Short mmCIF file of C-alpha atoms in Angstrom, two decimals:
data_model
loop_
_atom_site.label_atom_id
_atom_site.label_comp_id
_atom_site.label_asym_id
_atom_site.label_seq_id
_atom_site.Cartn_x
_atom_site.Cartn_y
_atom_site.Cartn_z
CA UNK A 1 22.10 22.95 -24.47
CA UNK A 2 20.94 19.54 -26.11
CA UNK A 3 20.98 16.61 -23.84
CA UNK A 4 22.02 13.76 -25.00
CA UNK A 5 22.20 10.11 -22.86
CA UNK A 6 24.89 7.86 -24.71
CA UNK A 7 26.56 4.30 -23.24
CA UNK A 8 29.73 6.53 -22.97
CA UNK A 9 28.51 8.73 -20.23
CA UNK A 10 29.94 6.35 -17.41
CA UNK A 11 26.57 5.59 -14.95
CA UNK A 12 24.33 8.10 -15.70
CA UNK A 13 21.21 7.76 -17.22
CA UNK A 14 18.68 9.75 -19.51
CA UNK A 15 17.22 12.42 -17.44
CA UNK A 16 13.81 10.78 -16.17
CA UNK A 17 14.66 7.49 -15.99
CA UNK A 18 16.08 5.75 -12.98
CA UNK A 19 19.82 4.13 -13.66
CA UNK A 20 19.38 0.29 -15.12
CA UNK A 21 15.07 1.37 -15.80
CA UNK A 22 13.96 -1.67 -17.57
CA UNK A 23 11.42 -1.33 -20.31
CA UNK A 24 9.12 -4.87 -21.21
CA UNK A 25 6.05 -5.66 -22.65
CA UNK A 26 3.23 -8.47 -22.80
CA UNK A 27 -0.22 -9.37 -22.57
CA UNK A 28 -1.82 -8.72 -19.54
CA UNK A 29 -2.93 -11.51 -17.07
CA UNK A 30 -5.17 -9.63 -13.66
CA UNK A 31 -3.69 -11.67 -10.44
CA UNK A 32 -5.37 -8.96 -8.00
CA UNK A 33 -6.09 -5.04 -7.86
CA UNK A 34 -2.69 -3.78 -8.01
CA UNK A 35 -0.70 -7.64 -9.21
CA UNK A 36 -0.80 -8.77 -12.86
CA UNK A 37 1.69 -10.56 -15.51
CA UNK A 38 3.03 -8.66 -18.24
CA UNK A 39 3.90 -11.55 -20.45
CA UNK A 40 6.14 -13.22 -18.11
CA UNK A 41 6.92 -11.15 -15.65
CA UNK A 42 4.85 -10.61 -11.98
CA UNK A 43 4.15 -6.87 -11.92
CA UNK A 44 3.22 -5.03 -8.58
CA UNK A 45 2.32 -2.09 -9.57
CA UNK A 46 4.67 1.12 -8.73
CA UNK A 47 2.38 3.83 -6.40
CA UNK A 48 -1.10 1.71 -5.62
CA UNK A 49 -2.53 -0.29 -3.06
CA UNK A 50 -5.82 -2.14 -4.11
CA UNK A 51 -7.73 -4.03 -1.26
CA UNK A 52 -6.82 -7.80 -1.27
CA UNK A 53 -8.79 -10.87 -2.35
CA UNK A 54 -11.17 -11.52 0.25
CA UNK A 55 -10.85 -8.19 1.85
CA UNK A 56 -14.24 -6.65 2.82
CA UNK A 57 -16.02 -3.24 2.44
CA UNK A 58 -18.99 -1.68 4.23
CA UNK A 59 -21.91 0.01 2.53
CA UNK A 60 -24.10 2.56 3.55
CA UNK A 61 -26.43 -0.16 4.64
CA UNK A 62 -24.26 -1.15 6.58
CA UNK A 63 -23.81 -4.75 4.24
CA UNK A 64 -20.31 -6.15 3.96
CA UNK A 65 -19.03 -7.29 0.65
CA UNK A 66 -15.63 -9.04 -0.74
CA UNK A 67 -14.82 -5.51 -2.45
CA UNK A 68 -10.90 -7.01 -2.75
CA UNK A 69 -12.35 -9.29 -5.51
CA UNK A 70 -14.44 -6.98 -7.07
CA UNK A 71 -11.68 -4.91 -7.43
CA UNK A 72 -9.79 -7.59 -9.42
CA UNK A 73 -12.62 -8.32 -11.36
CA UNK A 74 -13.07 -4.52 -12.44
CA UNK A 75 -9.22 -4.45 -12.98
CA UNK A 76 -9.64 -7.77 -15.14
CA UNK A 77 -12.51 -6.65 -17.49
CA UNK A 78 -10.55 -3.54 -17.88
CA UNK A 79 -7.12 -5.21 -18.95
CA UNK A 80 -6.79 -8.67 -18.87
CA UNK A 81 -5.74 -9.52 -22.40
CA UNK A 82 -4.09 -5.97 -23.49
CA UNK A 83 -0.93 -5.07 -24.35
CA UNK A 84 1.03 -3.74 -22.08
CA UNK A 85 4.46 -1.77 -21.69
CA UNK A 86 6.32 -0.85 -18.60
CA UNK A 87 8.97 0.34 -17.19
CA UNK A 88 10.67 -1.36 -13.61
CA UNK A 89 11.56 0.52 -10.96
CA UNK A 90 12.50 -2.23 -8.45
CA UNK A 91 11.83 -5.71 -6.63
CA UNK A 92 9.99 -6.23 -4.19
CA UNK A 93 10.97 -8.69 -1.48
CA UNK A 94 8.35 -11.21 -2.78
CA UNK A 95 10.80 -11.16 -6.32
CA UNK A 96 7.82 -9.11 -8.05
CA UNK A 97 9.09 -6.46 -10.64
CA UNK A 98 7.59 -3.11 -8.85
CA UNK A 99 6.67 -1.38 -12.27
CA UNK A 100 4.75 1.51 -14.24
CA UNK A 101 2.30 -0.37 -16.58
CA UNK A 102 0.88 1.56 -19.73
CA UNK A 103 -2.35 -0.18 -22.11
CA UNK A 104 -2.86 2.22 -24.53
CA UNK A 105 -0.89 4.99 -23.83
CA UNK A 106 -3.02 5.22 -20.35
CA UNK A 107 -1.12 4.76 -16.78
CA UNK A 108 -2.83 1.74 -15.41
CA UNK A 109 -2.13 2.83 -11.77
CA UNK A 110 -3.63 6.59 -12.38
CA UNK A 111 -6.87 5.03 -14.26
CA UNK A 112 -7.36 2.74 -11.04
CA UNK A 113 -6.85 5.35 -8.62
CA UNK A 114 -9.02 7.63 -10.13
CA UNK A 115 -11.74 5.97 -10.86
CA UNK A 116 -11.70 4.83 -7.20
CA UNK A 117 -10.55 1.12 -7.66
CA UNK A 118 -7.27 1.29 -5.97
CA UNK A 119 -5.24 4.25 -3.24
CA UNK A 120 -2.54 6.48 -3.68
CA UNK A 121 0.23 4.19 -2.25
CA UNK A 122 2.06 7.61 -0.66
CA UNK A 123 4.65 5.29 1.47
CA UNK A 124 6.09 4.63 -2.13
CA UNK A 125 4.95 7.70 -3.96
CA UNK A 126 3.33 10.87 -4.14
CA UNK A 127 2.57 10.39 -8.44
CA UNK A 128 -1.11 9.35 -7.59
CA UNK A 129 -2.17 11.56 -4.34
CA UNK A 130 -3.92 14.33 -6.35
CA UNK A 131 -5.65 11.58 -8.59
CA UNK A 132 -7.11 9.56 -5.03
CA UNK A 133 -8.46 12.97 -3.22
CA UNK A 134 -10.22 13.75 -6.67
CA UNK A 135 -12.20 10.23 -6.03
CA UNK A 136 -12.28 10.82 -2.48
CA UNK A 137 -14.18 13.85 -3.27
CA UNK A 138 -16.69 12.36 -5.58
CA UNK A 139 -17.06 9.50 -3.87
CA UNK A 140 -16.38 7.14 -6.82
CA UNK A 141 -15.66 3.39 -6.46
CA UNK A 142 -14.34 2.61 -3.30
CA UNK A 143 -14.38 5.65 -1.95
CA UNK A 144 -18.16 5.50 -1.07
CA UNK A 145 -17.91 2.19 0.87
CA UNK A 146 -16.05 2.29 4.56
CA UNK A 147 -12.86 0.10 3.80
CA UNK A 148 -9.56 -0.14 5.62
CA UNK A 149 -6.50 1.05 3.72
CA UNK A 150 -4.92 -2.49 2.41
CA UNK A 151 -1.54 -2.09 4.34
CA UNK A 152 -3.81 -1.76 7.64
CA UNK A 153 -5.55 -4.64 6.68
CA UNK A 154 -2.36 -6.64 5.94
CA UNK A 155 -0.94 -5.67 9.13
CA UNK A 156 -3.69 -6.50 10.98
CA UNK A 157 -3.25 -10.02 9.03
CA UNK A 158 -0.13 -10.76 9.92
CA UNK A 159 -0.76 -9.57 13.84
CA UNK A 160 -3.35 -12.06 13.69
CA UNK A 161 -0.70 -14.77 12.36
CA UNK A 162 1.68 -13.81 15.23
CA UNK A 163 -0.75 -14.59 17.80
CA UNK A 164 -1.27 -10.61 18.90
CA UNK A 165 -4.30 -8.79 19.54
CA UNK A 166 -4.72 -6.62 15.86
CA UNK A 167 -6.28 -2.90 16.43
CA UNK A 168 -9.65 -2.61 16.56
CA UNK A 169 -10.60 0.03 14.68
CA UNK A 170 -8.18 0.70 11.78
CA UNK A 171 -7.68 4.56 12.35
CA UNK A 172 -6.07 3.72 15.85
CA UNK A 173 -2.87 2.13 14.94
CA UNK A 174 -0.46 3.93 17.75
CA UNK A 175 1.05 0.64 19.52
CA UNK A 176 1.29 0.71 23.44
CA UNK A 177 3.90 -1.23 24.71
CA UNK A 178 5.04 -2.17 28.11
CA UNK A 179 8.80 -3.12 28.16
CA UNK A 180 10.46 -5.23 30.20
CA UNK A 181 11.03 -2.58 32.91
CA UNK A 182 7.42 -1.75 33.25
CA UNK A 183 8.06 1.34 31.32
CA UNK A 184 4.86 2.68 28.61
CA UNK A 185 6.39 3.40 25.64
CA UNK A 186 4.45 3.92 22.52
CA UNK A 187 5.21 3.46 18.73
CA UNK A 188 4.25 5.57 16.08
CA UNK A 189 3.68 4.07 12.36
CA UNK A 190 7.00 4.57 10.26
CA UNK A 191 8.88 4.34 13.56
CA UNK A 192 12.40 2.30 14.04
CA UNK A 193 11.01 -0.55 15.84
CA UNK A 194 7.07 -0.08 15.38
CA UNK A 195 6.83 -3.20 13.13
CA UNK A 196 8.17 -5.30 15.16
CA UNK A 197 6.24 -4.41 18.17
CA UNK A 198 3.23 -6.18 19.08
CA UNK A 199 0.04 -5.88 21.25
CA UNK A 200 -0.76 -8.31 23.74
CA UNK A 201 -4.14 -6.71 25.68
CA UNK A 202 -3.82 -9.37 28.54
CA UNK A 203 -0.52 -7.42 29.66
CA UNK A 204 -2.63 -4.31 29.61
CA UNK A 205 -0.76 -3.15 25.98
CA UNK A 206 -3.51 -1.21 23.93
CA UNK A 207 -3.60 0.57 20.80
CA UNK A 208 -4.35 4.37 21.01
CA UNK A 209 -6.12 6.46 18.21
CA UNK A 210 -3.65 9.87 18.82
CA UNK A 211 -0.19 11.00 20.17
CA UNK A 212 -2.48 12.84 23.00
CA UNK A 213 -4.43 10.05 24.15
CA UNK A 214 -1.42 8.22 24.75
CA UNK A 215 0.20 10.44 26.57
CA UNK A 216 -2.95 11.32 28.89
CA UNK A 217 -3.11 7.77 29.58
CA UNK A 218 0.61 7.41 30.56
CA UNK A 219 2.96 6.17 27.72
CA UNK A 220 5.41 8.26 26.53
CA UNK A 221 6.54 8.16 22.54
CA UNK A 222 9.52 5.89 21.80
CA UNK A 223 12.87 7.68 20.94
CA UNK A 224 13.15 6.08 17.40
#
């Protein structure tokens, strides 16, 4: 049977589009990897995370490079000046429209990802996942430099801002805590109170790489 979406269906919308989706267009102005303006609106876009402006990589040499702003740049010869439509899906809690972006019929956020230049954002969505393991594989853009995943990286920013000690390698991001009753509780990522927790390595806190190697050296997981 035909379906048909109509104003008189109270609150539902077409099938495949999220209740209140708003659809815009502009030219395209690059801000970053995975920021731009459509005409006037700040985009983030929905599903990515591109490294940040000043964010290094490591080569195979072992050389360190800003590969944040390359990113951009890439992103910017790509783009910057197109036409592009989108569709919203949400705000962020900087007031950025969270959006798909299309420049020519092609996803913006799937051409970044799999050419390397951005990750699958998986907290968000699964739409790009495939798309990043196909670069992983190859070994394209990013992908053959050693990089920390941009929310690490941002975390480890804002630990730095709070005056904690950040984790030293990015892999090991299991927080070790020592409450106020001497108790060793650790935090897993995605956990209740994980962002909240910090690491202070003069009170003998310490970040742990697994779930076993926290509990061989004590802690015990938190309950939520």
């Amino acid at each position: 049977m035909l379906r048909i979406c109509t104003l008189f269906v109270l609150a539902m919308a077409c099938p495949g589009q999220p209740a209140g989706a708003q659809t815009f267009s502009g030219r395209v102005v690059v801000i970053d990897g995975d920021t731009l303006d459509v005409g006037q609106t700040r985009v983030r876009l929905h599903g990515i995370d591109a490294p940040e402006l000043g964010q290094t990589c490591t080569n195979r040499n072992g050389v360190s490079w800003d590969c944040g702003t390359w990113v951009a740049d890439q992103v910017r010869r790509r783009f910057e000046g197109h036409r592009a439509r989108c569709q919203a899906v949400e705000k962020d809690k900087y007031g950025r429209t969270v959006a798909r972006c299309e420049v020519a019929d092609q996803d913006i956020g799937r051409a970044l990802v799999r050419d390397g230049l951005a990750l699958a954002y998986r907290q968000y969505s699964m739409a790009y996942d495939l798309d990043e393991k196909g670069a992983a594989v190859s070994a394209r853009g990013l992908h053959g430099h050693v990089m920390a995943r941009p929310a690490e990286y941002r975390r480890n920013l804002r630990d730095k801002r709070a005056g904690q000690n950040p984790a030293p390698d990015p892999t090991c991001v299991i927080k070790g805590n020592i409450n106020g009753k001497g108790r060793r509780i650790y935090h897993m990522p995605g956990q209740q109170h994980y962002e909240r927790t910090t690491i202070r390595t003069a009170r003998a806190e310490r970040w742990f790489c697994s779930e076993a190697e926290a509990r061989a050296a004590g802690w015990r997981r938190a309950k939520r």
